């Protein structure tokens, strides 16, 4: 009976999310008709692929109830490293493998420092991120790397199409499908969630909680490297600031998705990042300067999380807006 | 007795489809210690939350000092002189007792920059202590205090508002030892002498006769009986029968009829520096081994050492004759040892998750059974069968564990233990905060488990250990105390655990 109610609530959230996507899309299309052009929609798909990979990495970290603020630094270092490998004449797969290895290694450093040695996550990842941001300058002293980029075929990741959709979107969907299966259909996923929600009980249940915390950071590092790979593919060169705009959309996607769809999950992040990318690209089309868009995304994030949180709902209800909210939350305990 | 300070009549409260309280009548007089009894889910907690302003009643009338009151927030209740100490009082462990008592009330003026009036605080503390002379060092950090000292700090914090007329204590003794309990009762006596009415929730029925003047019994959301302790004594009333609404027999199942089988777990000279030393025991299939020990006796640490949480410094563990080294809960579970931990809310359950998540958690290998993905339908079937076996109420697999009563949370932990199919089950404080109906069920399950596995019950409740176990020993300051021959009597076990001596 209550399982049925849970399903109802979950599907109500899903319907609400779709309505929100349509409403946001319609509003942006009215404000800027070019929003629905195929060039714009393709752009959204491409940007969603990069943003979505970074957000997926962050999802693992948020599920184990930690934070990772090293994203821009890791992206810069992994991006410049991949650029250097390409410039040296190596094939694309070697560059990608190097990026993944670097992302994993940096994630391992943060993860082990935080889980094994108990360092605070925020300080550790800021420090690791800053070190990486500095190391990104090792190759060229900060100059752009573009040699061999066209010969090696990295731009195909941005331009090639498969069944009418950009190949980067397919990459995103494939990785999300694997992540969804692991997080929501296997023991590993249960262990991740248990580690986040009650590490003591998880430990007493035989789950190696420290290993899962470290693994979350490793996965986050790998996803960040893949995200910056798509950014390099789009621009056709590597620069030290390529990953600078990855972090805010990623956090916004994870938390907005969790707020709307009722908890941190792979699908919630996918939904969240779709909304965030639509908004970001819509603002860009409307000519909103880039230095305002992070701020506007953050504002939307705060508003979204507030509107969907139970605490805020109770608080609003105490101001007498009770009726509007009561219907949306039947049978909840007082 | 004097005119009531607090009365309630016709109070009702509904949560969705559940009528939590119906037409409750209640009163308590100044200086009266009044026990509130009832099994989990009877409505005690809901009633207390209404009295303390945490939730609002749907209907009925509450008066304090003769005037009708409507509490919208906890502050309203405090202002009316009703102070409440929650079951697990929230204190700041790094701050001293004194700082905790006046937390948020350091200064008479409210303002971001109003300075803390240290001398005023000391004066107020001295005044408080002169009214209630408890033997308590309030300059000690709360984190270093014992359970009863923390409870005393929480009570002083609650009544520091000066005009307290009614004090509500929600299960204050559930984590206390017998000696500590006496200290708490002494403090309650002081409050009573000051004319404060005390409403006191407990599951320990013998306490009612020790400390209360009168009691009310809640059942199915209403107050079914109110009488004084003298009346109850004179009429030889059975409190347990009144709470359950039917005559219950002995809550302990009969002891093992057959001789115990093979030794499953053999513990040899186990030692953990500072906690216990030289513990040797054998747990056999077909019997329940009971270990009685007070807080600080090393009981909890012994269980955690066997389970691999804090591996012992020296000594041996044998499972089915094989020497094993259990260095983590994972190793212990793989070897077939399951711990029902003493603190089920932090150690036993992921409270935000339902039974369906919690039950398979300690044996995910079984849940996947050789595949990459979880066998979800089978997992659900197993969880439904096991929660049925432990009589989980309500029988929901999707309600978060936090939504169940203490007794039913413990049943989820038990179902989790059954799912992990262990050979040795260790229970630590299995019935703290569990009502009498669920207790009987849990004891029966222990007995049932002991047919196929070795069961060890570790508790600071002497009657529980003596009642449920076939064979008992005591732990006193980390040393084990065993009967000279045969088995302990109840009183001998109590002596062994408290004094560390074997009665002749």
mmCIF file of N, CA, C and O in Angstrom, chain B residues 306-344:
data_model
loop_
_atom_site.group_PDB
_atom_site.id
_atom_site.type_symbol
_atom_site.label_atom_id
_atom_site.label_comp_id
_atom_site.label_asym_id
_atom_site.label_seq_id
_atom_site.Cartn_x
_atom_site.Cartn_y
_atom_site.Cartn_z
ATOM 1 N N UNK B 306 34.779 -9.443 19.374
ATOM 2 C CA UNK B 306 34.487 -10.710 18.702
ATOM 3 C C UNK B 306 34.032 -10.451 17.273
ATOM 4 O O UNK B 306 34.364 -11.185 16.347
ATOM 5 N N UNK B 307 33.293 -9.365 17.081
ATOM 6 C CA UNK B 307 32.726 -9.045 15.762
ATOM 7 C C UNK B 307 33.741 -8.363 14.849
ATOM 8 O O UNK B 307 33.442 -8.072 13.700
ATOM 9 N N UNK B 308 34.960 -8.110 15.354
ATOM 10 C CA UNK B 308 35.998 -7.563 14.481
ATOM 11 C C UNK B 308 35.999 -6.049 14.350
ATOM 12 O O UNK B 308 36.752 -5.499 13.554
ATOM 13 N N UNK B 309 35.142 -5.352 15.119
ATOM 14 C CA UNK B 309 35.123 -3.884 15.022
ATOM 15 C C UNK B 309 36.395 -3.312 15.634
ATOM 16 O O UNK B 309 37.056 -2.454 15.038
ATOM 17 N N UNK B 310 36.730 -3.789 16.845
ATOM 18 C CA UNK B 310 37.990 -3.425 17.475
ATOM 19 C C UNK B 310 38.685 -4.743 17.841
ATOM 20 O O UNK B 310 38.412 -5.297 18.895
ATOM 21 N N UNK B 311 39.525 -5.248 16.948
ATOM 22 C CA UNK B 311 40.128 -6.560 17.196
ATOM 23 C C UNK B 311 40.889 -6.592 18.525
ATOM 24 O O UNK B 311 41.495 -5.590 18.912
ATOM 25 N N UNK B 312 40.842 -7.734 19.219
ATOM 26 C CA UNK B 312 41.484 -7.830 20.533
ATOM 27 C C UNK B 312 43.016 -7.799 20.419
ATOM 28 O O UNK B 312 43.576 -8.052 19.365
ATOM 29 N N UNK B 313 43.666 -7.455 21.558
ATOM 30 C CA UNK B 313 45.132 -7.440 21.583
ATOM 31 C C UNK B 313 45.706 -8.849 21.602
ATOM 32 O O UNK B 313 46.719 -9.123 20.979
ATOM 33 N N UNK B 314 45.048 -9.722 22.371
ATOM 34 C CA UNK B 314 45.547 -11.096 22.425
ATOM 35 C C UNK B 314 44.404 -12.041 22.730
ATOM 36 O O UNK B 314 43.308 -11.617 23.078
ATOM 37 N N UNK B 315 44.689 -13.317 22.608
ATOM 38 C CA UNK B 315 43.659 -14.317 22.828
ATOM 39 C C UNK B 315 43.268 -14.972 21.521
ATOM 40 O O UNK B 315 43.711 -14.564 20.446
ATOM 41 N N UNK B 316 42.462 -16.032 21.617
ATOM 42 C CA UNK B 316 42.104 -16.766 20.403
ATOM 43 C C UNK B 316 40.595 -16.854 20.248
ATOM 44 O O UNK B 316 39.848 -16.832 21.223
ATOM 45 N N UNK B 317 40.179 -16.946 19.004
ATOM 46 C CA UNK B 317 38.779 -17.203 18.684
ATOM 47 C C UNK B 317 38.751 -18.461 17.832
ATOM 48 O O UNK B 317 39.520 -18.597 16.890
ATOM 49 N N UNK B 318 37.883 -19.381 18.197
ATOM 50 C CA UNK B 318 37.693 -20.566 17.371
ATOM 51 C C UNK B 318 36.248 -20.624 16.940
ATOM 52 O O UNK B 318 35.340 -20.453 17.759
ATOM 53 N N UNK B 319 36.036 -20.865 15.659
ATOM 54 C CA UNK B 319 34.687 -21.083 15.144
ATOM 55 C C UNK B 319 34.623 -22.499 14.620
ATOM 56 O O UNK B 319 35.443 -22.877 13.766
ATOM 57 N N UNK B 320 33.704 -23.289 15.158
ATOM 58 C CA UNK B 320 33.585 -24.709 14.781
ATOM 59 C C UNK B 320 34.943 -25.398 14.824
ATOM 60 O O UNK B 320 35.300 -26.147 13.926
ATOM 61 N N UNK B 321 35.728 -25.050 15.849
ATOM 62 C CA UNK B 321 37.011 -25.717 16.049
ATOM 63 C C UNK B 321 38.185 -25.089 15.324
ATOM 64 O O UNK B 321 39.332 -25.377 15.646
ATOM 65 N N UNK B 322 37.917 -24.242 14.340
ATOM 66 C CA UNK B 322 38.999 -23.617 13.578
ATOM 67 C C UNK B 322 39.381 -22.275 14.201
ATOM 68 O O UNK B 322 38.501 -21.473 14.496
ATOM 69 N N UNK B 323 40.687 -22.050 14.333
ATOM 70 C CA UNK B 323 41.126 -20.741 14.826
ATOM 71 C C UNK B 323 40.893 -19.705 13.732
ATOM 72 O O UNK B 323 41.253 -19.924 12.565
ATOM 73 N N UNK B 324 40.260 -18.584 14.082
ATOM 74 C CA UNK B 324 40.025 -17.519 13.103
ATOM 75 C C UNK B 324 40.539 -16.191 13.665
ATOM 76 O O UNK B 324 40.618 -16.005 14.882
ATOM 77 N N UNK B 325 40.919 -15.320 12.755
ATOM 78 C CA UNK B 325 41.247 -13.947 13.164
ATOM 79 C C UNK B 325 40.248 -13.028 12.487
ATOM 80 O O UNK B 325 40.206 -12.941 11.262
ATOM 81 N N UNK B 326 39.423 -12.384 13.281
ATOM 82 C CA UNK B 326 38.392 -11.510 12.730
ATOM 83 C C UNK B 326 38.844 -10.067 12.913
ATOM 84 O O UNK B 326 38.807 -9.534 14.010
ATOM 85 N N UNK B 327 39.291 -9.465 11.828
ATOM 86 C CA UNK B 327 39.857 -8.110 11.943
ATOM 87 C C UNK B 327 38.916 -7.042 11.418
ATOM 88 O O UNK B 327 39.260 -5.871 11.428
ATOM 89 N N UNK B 328 37.759 -7.452 10.933
ATOM 90 C CA UNK B 328 36.783 -6.462 10.475
ATOM 91 C C UNK B 328 35.407 -7.101 10.526
ATOM 92 O O UNK B 328 35.294 -8.330 10.538
ATOM 93 N N UNK B 329 34.342 -6.291 10.570
ATOM 94 C CA UNK B 329 32.992 -6.869 10.527
ATOM 95 C C UNK B 329 32.801 -7.748 9.291
ATOM 96 O O UNK B 329 32.128 -8.767 9.358
ATOM 97 N N UNK B 330 33.426 -7.343 8.168
ATOM 98 C CA UNK B 330 33.303 -8.168 6.964
ATOM 99 C C UNK B 330 33.819 -9.587 7.214
ATOM 100 O O UNK B 330 33.174 -10.572 6.879
ATOM 101 N N UNK B 331 35.009 -9.665 7.840
ATOM 102 C CA UNK B 331 35.595 -10.981 8.135
ATOM 103 C C UNK B 331 34.691 -11.759 9.080
ATOM 104 O O UNK B 331 34.494 -12.966 8.906
ATOM 105 N N UNK B 332 34.118 -11.061 10.076
ATOM 106 C CA UNK B 332 33.255 -11.736 11.040
ATOM 107 C C UNK B 332 31.998 -12.266 10.354
ATOM 108 O O UNK B 332 31.586 -13.405 10.576
ATOM 109 N N UNK B 333 31.397 -11.442 9.509
ATOM 110 C CA UNK B 333 30.181 -11.874 8.812
ATOM 111 C C UNK B 333 30.483 -13.058 7.892
ATOM 112 O O UNK B 333 29.721 -14.020 7.832
ATOM 113 N N UNK B 334 31.631 -12.989 7.201
ATOM 114 C CA UNK B 334 32.000 -14.092 6.314
ATOM 115 C C UNK B 334 32.207 -15.374 7.103
ATOM 116 O O UNK B 334 31.929 -16.470 6.620
ATOM 117 N N UNK B 335 32.718 -15.228 8.343
ATOM 118 C CA UNK B 335 32.951 -16.409 9.166
ATOM 119 C C UNK B 335 31.669 -16.890 9.834
ATOM 120 O O UNK B 335 31.654 -17.939 10.465
ATOM 121 N N UNK B 336 30.591 -16.101 9.726
ATOM 122 C CA UNK B 336 29.321 -16.547 10.295
ATOM 123 C C UNK B 336 28.976 -15.964 11.652
ATOM 124 O O UNK B 336 28.238 -16.570 12.419
ATOM 125 N N UNK B 337 29.519 -14.783 11.960
ATOM 126 C CA UNK B 337 29.178 -14.115 13.223
ATOM 127 C C UNK B 337 28.349 -12.887 12.899
ATOM 128 O O UNK B 337 28.720 -12.100 12.026
ATOM 129 N N UNK B 338 27.201 -12.724 13.567
ATOM 130 C CA UNK B 338 26.387 -11.535 13.357
ATOM 131 C C UNK B 338 26.185 -10.829 14.688
ATOM 132 O O UNK B 338 25.894 -11.451 15.697
ATOM 133 N N UNK B 339 26.360 -9.491 14.679
ATOM 134 C CA UNK B 339 26.172 -8.697 15.895
ATOM 135 C C UNK B 339 24.897 -7.873 15.763
ATOM 136 O O UNK B 339 24.723 -7.140 14.792
ATOM 137 N N UNK B 340 24.006 -8.029 16.734
ATOM 138 C CA UNK B 340 22.882 -7.099 16.864
ATOM 139 C C UNK B 340 23.377 -6.018 17.817
ATOM 140 O O UNK B 340 23.423 -6.217 19.027
ATOM 141 N N UNK B 341 23.808 -4.873 17.275
ATOM 142 C CA UNK B 341 24.578 -3.934 18.096
ATOM 143 C C UNK B 341 23.731 -3.201 19.131
ATOM 144 O O UNK B 341 22.504 -3.133 19.011
ATOM 145 N N UNK B 342 24.425 -2.686 20.149
ATOM 146 C CA UNK B 342 23.733 -2.025 21.257
ATOM 147 C C UNK B 342 23.061 -0.739 20.839
ATOM 148 O O UNK B 342 22.052 -0.339 21.406
ATOM 149 N N UNK B 343 23.611 -0.057 19.849
ATOM 150 C CA UNK B 343 23.034 1.205 19.418
ATOM 151 C C UNK B 343 22.460 1.007 18.018
ATOM 152 O O UNK B 343 23.117 1.237 17.027
ATOM 153 N N UNK B 344 21.218 0.521 17.985
ATOM 154 C CA UNK B 344 20.683 0.116 16.679
ATOM 155 C C UNK B 344 20.512 1.303 15.742
ATOM 156 O O UNK B 344 20.552 1.152 14.528
#
